[in-house]
Short mmCIF file of C-alpha atoms in Angstrom, two decimals:
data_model
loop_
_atom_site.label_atom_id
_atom_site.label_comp_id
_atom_site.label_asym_id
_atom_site.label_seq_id
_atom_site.Cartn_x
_atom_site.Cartn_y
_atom_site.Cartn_z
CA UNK A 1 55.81 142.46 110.66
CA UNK A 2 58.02 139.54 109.51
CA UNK A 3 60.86 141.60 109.40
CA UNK A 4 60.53 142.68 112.80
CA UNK A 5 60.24 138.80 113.91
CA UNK A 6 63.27 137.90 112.15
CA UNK A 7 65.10 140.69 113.29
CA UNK A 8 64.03 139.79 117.12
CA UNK A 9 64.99 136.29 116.51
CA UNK A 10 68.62 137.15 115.27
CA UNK A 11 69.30 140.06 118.20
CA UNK A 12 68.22 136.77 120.36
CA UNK A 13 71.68 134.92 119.01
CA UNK A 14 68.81 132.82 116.41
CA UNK A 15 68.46 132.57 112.97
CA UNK A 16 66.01 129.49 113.12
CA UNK A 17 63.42 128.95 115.30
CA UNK A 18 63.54 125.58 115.80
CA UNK A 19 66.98 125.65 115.87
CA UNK A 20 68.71 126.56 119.58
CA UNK A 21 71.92 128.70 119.17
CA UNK A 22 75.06 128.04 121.57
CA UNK A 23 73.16 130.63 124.18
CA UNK A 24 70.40 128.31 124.88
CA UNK A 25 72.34 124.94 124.47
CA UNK A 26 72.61 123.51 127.43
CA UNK A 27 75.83 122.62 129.10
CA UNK A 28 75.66 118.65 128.31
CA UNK A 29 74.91 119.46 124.32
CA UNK A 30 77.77 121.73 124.15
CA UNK A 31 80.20 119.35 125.56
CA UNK A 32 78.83 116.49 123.28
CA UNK A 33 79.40 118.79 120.33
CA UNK A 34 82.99 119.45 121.56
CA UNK A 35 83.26 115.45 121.92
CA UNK A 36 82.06 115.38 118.54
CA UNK A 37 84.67 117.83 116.84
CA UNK A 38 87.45 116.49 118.92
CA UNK A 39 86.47 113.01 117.29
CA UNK A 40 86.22 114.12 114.06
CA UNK A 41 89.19 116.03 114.23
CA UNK A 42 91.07 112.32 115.62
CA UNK A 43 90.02 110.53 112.48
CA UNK A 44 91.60 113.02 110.03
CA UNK A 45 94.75 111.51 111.85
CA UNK A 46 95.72 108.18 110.05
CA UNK A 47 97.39 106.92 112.96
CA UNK A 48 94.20 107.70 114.93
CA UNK A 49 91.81 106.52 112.33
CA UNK A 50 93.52 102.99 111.89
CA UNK A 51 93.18 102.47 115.96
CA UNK A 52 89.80 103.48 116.20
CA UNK A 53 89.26 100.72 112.85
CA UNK A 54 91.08 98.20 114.99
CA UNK A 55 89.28 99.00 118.38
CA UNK A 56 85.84 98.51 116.68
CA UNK A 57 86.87 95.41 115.16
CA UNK A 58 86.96 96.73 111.37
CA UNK A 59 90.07 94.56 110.38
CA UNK A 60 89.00 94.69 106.50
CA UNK A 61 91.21 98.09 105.94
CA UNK A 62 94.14 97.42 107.93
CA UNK A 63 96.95 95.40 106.67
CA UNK A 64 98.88 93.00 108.39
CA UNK A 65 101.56 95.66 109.65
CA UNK A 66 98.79 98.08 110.66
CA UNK A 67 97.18 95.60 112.85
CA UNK A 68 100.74 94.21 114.82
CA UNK A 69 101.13 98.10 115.19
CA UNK A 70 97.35 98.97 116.50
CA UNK A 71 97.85 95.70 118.91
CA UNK A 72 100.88 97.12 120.58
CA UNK A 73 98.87 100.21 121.13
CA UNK A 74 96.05 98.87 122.41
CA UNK A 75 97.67 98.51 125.42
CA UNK A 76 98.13 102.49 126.16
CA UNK A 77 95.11 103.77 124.56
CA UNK A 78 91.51 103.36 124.83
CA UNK A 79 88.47 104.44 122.62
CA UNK A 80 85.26 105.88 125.00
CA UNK A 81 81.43 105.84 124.02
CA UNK A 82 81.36 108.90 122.28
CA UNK A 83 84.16 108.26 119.69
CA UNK A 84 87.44 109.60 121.19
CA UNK A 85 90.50 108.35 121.73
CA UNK A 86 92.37 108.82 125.41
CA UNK A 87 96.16 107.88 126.44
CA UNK A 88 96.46 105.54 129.57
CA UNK A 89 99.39 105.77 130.93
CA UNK A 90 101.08 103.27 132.98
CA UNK A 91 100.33 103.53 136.64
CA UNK A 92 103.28 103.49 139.16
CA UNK A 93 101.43 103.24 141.99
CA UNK A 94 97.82 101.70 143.09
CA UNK A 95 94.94 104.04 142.42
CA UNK A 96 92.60 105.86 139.68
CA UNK A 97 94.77 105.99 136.22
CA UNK A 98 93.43 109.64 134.40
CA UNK A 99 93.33 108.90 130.67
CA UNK A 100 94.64 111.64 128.75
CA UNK A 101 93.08 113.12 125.65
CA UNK A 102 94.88 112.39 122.52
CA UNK A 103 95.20 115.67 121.14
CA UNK A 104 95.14 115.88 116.84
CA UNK A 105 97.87 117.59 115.14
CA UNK A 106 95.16 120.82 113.92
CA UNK A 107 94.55 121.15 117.32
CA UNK A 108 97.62 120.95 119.23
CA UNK A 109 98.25 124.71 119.06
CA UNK A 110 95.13 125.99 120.48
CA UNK A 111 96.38 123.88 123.45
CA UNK A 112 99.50 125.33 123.35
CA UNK A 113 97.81 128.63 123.35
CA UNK A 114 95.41 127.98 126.04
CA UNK A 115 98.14 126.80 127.96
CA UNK A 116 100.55 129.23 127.66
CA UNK A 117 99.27 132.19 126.38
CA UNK A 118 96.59 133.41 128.51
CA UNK A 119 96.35 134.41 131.91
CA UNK A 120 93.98 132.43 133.30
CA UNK A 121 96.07 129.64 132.91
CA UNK A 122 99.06 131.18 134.54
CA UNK A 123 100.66 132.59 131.62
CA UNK A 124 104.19 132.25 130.24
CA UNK A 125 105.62 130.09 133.11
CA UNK A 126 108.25 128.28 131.51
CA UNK A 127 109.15 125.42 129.17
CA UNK A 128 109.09 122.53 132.39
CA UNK A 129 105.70 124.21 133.94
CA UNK A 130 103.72 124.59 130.87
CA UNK A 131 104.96 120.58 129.43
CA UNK A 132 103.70 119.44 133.00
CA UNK A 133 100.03 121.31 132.97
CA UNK A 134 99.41 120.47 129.42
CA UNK A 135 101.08 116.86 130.08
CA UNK A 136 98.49 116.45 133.32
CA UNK A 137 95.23 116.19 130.71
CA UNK A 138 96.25 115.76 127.18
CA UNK A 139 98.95 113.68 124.65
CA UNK A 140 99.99 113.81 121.62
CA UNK A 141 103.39 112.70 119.97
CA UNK A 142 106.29 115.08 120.56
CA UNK A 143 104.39 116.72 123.29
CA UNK A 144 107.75 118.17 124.76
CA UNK A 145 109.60 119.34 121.83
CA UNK A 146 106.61 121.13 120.77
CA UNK A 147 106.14 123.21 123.99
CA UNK A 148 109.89 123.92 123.84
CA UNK A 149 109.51 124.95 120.16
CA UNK A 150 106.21 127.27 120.82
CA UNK A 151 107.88 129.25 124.01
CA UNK A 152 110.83 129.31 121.83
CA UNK A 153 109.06 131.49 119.28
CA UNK A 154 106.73 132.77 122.08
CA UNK A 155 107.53 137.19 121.32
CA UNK A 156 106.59 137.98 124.82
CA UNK A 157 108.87 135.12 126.25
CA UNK A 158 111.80 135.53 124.38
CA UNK A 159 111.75 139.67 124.83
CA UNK A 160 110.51 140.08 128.55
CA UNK A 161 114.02 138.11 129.84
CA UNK A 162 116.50 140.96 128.58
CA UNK A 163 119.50 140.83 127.07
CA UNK A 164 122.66 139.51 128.56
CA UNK A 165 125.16 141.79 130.05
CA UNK A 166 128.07 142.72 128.55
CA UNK A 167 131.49 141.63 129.69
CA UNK A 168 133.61 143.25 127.18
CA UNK A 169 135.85 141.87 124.61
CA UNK A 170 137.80 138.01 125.48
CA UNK A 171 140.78 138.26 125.45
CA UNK A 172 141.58 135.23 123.50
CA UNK A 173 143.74 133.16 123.48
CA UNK A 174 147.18 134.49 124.10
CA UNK A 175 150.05 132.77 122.56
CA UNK A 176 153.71 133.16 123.57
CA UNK A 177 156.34 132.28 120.47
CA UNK A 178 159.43 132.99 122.40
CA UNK A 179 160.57 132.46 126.13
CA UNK A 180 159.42 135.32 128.38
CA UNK A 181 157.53 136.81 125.72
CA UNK A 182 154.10 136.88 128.51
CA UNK A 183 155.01 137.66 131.79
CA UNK A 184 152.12 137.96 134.35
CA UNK A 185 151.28 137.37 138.52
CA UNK A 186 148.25 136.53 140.22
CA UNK A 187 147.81 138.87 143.11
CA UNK A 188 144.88 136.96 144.64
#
């Protein structure tokens, strides 16, 4: 019999009864456990880790460099609630500024990837097109160069565009070492 109730409880995506699985989270405790990852993820980052110590006031493990560099960035990024850090760009125009999530270096290429990759998001479009979706919701340092880089290497990308026709051989350059050596018209 207690077989049978464990084997019920795993076919049901549960191993623990008291524990809920990702089936019947619901949609608010899955996105605070992505909000937790992503901010866990951010303070394996030093960079990231010494702004969120000088954002919550911890001065004690900064030096004196560290904290003339966190002041300049306070200015373009901002710590939320739950832990993670967001760009703010600077706003040409009056309206709503939308803070960008700062992206951590282990998980930059499953944005890449999501971005680029698969069909749902419109898939393979380009260097420019990809920089500019990706560039509408997330930052990190050397955001362009590393789109450029991944559709670079990108096997589906770099074969689908064919390769270029073949003019034949150049002609080089031709040099003439004596007078009326070359002799040629343009019949155009």
């Amino acid at each position: 019999m207690r077989l049978r109730n464990t084997t019920a409880r795993i076919a049901q995506g549960r191993t623990d009864t008291n524990k809920p699985t990702r089936k019947n989270q619901s949609e608010e405790e899955i996105q605070t456990e992505r909000f937790r990852r992503i901010a866990l993820a951010q303070e394996e980052e030093k960079w990231i880790a010494k702004f969120k110590l000088y954002e919550a006031g911890d001065f004690s493990k900064l030096t004196k460099a560290d904290m003339k560099t966190q002041a300049k960035l306070s200015e373009s990024f901002v710590v939320d609630c739950r832990n993670v850090l967001y760009y703010k760009p600077h706003q040409l125009n009056e309206g709503e500024v939308q803070l960008r999530l700062v992206v951590p270096q282990r998980l930059q290429k499953d944005v890449l990837t999501a971005y680029h990759d698969e069909l749902g998001a419109g898939a393979h479009q380009g260097v420019t097109k990809t920089y500019e979706k990706i560039k509408r919701y997330y930052y990190w340092r050397g955001l362009f160069a590393d789109v450029e880089k991944h559709i670079k290497n990108c096997m589906d990308c770099s074969t689908g565009k064919g390769k270029p026709r073949y003019m034949g051989t150049s002609p080089g350059n031709i040099v003439a070492t004596r007078p009326m050596q070359i002799c040629s018209m343009d019949f155009a």
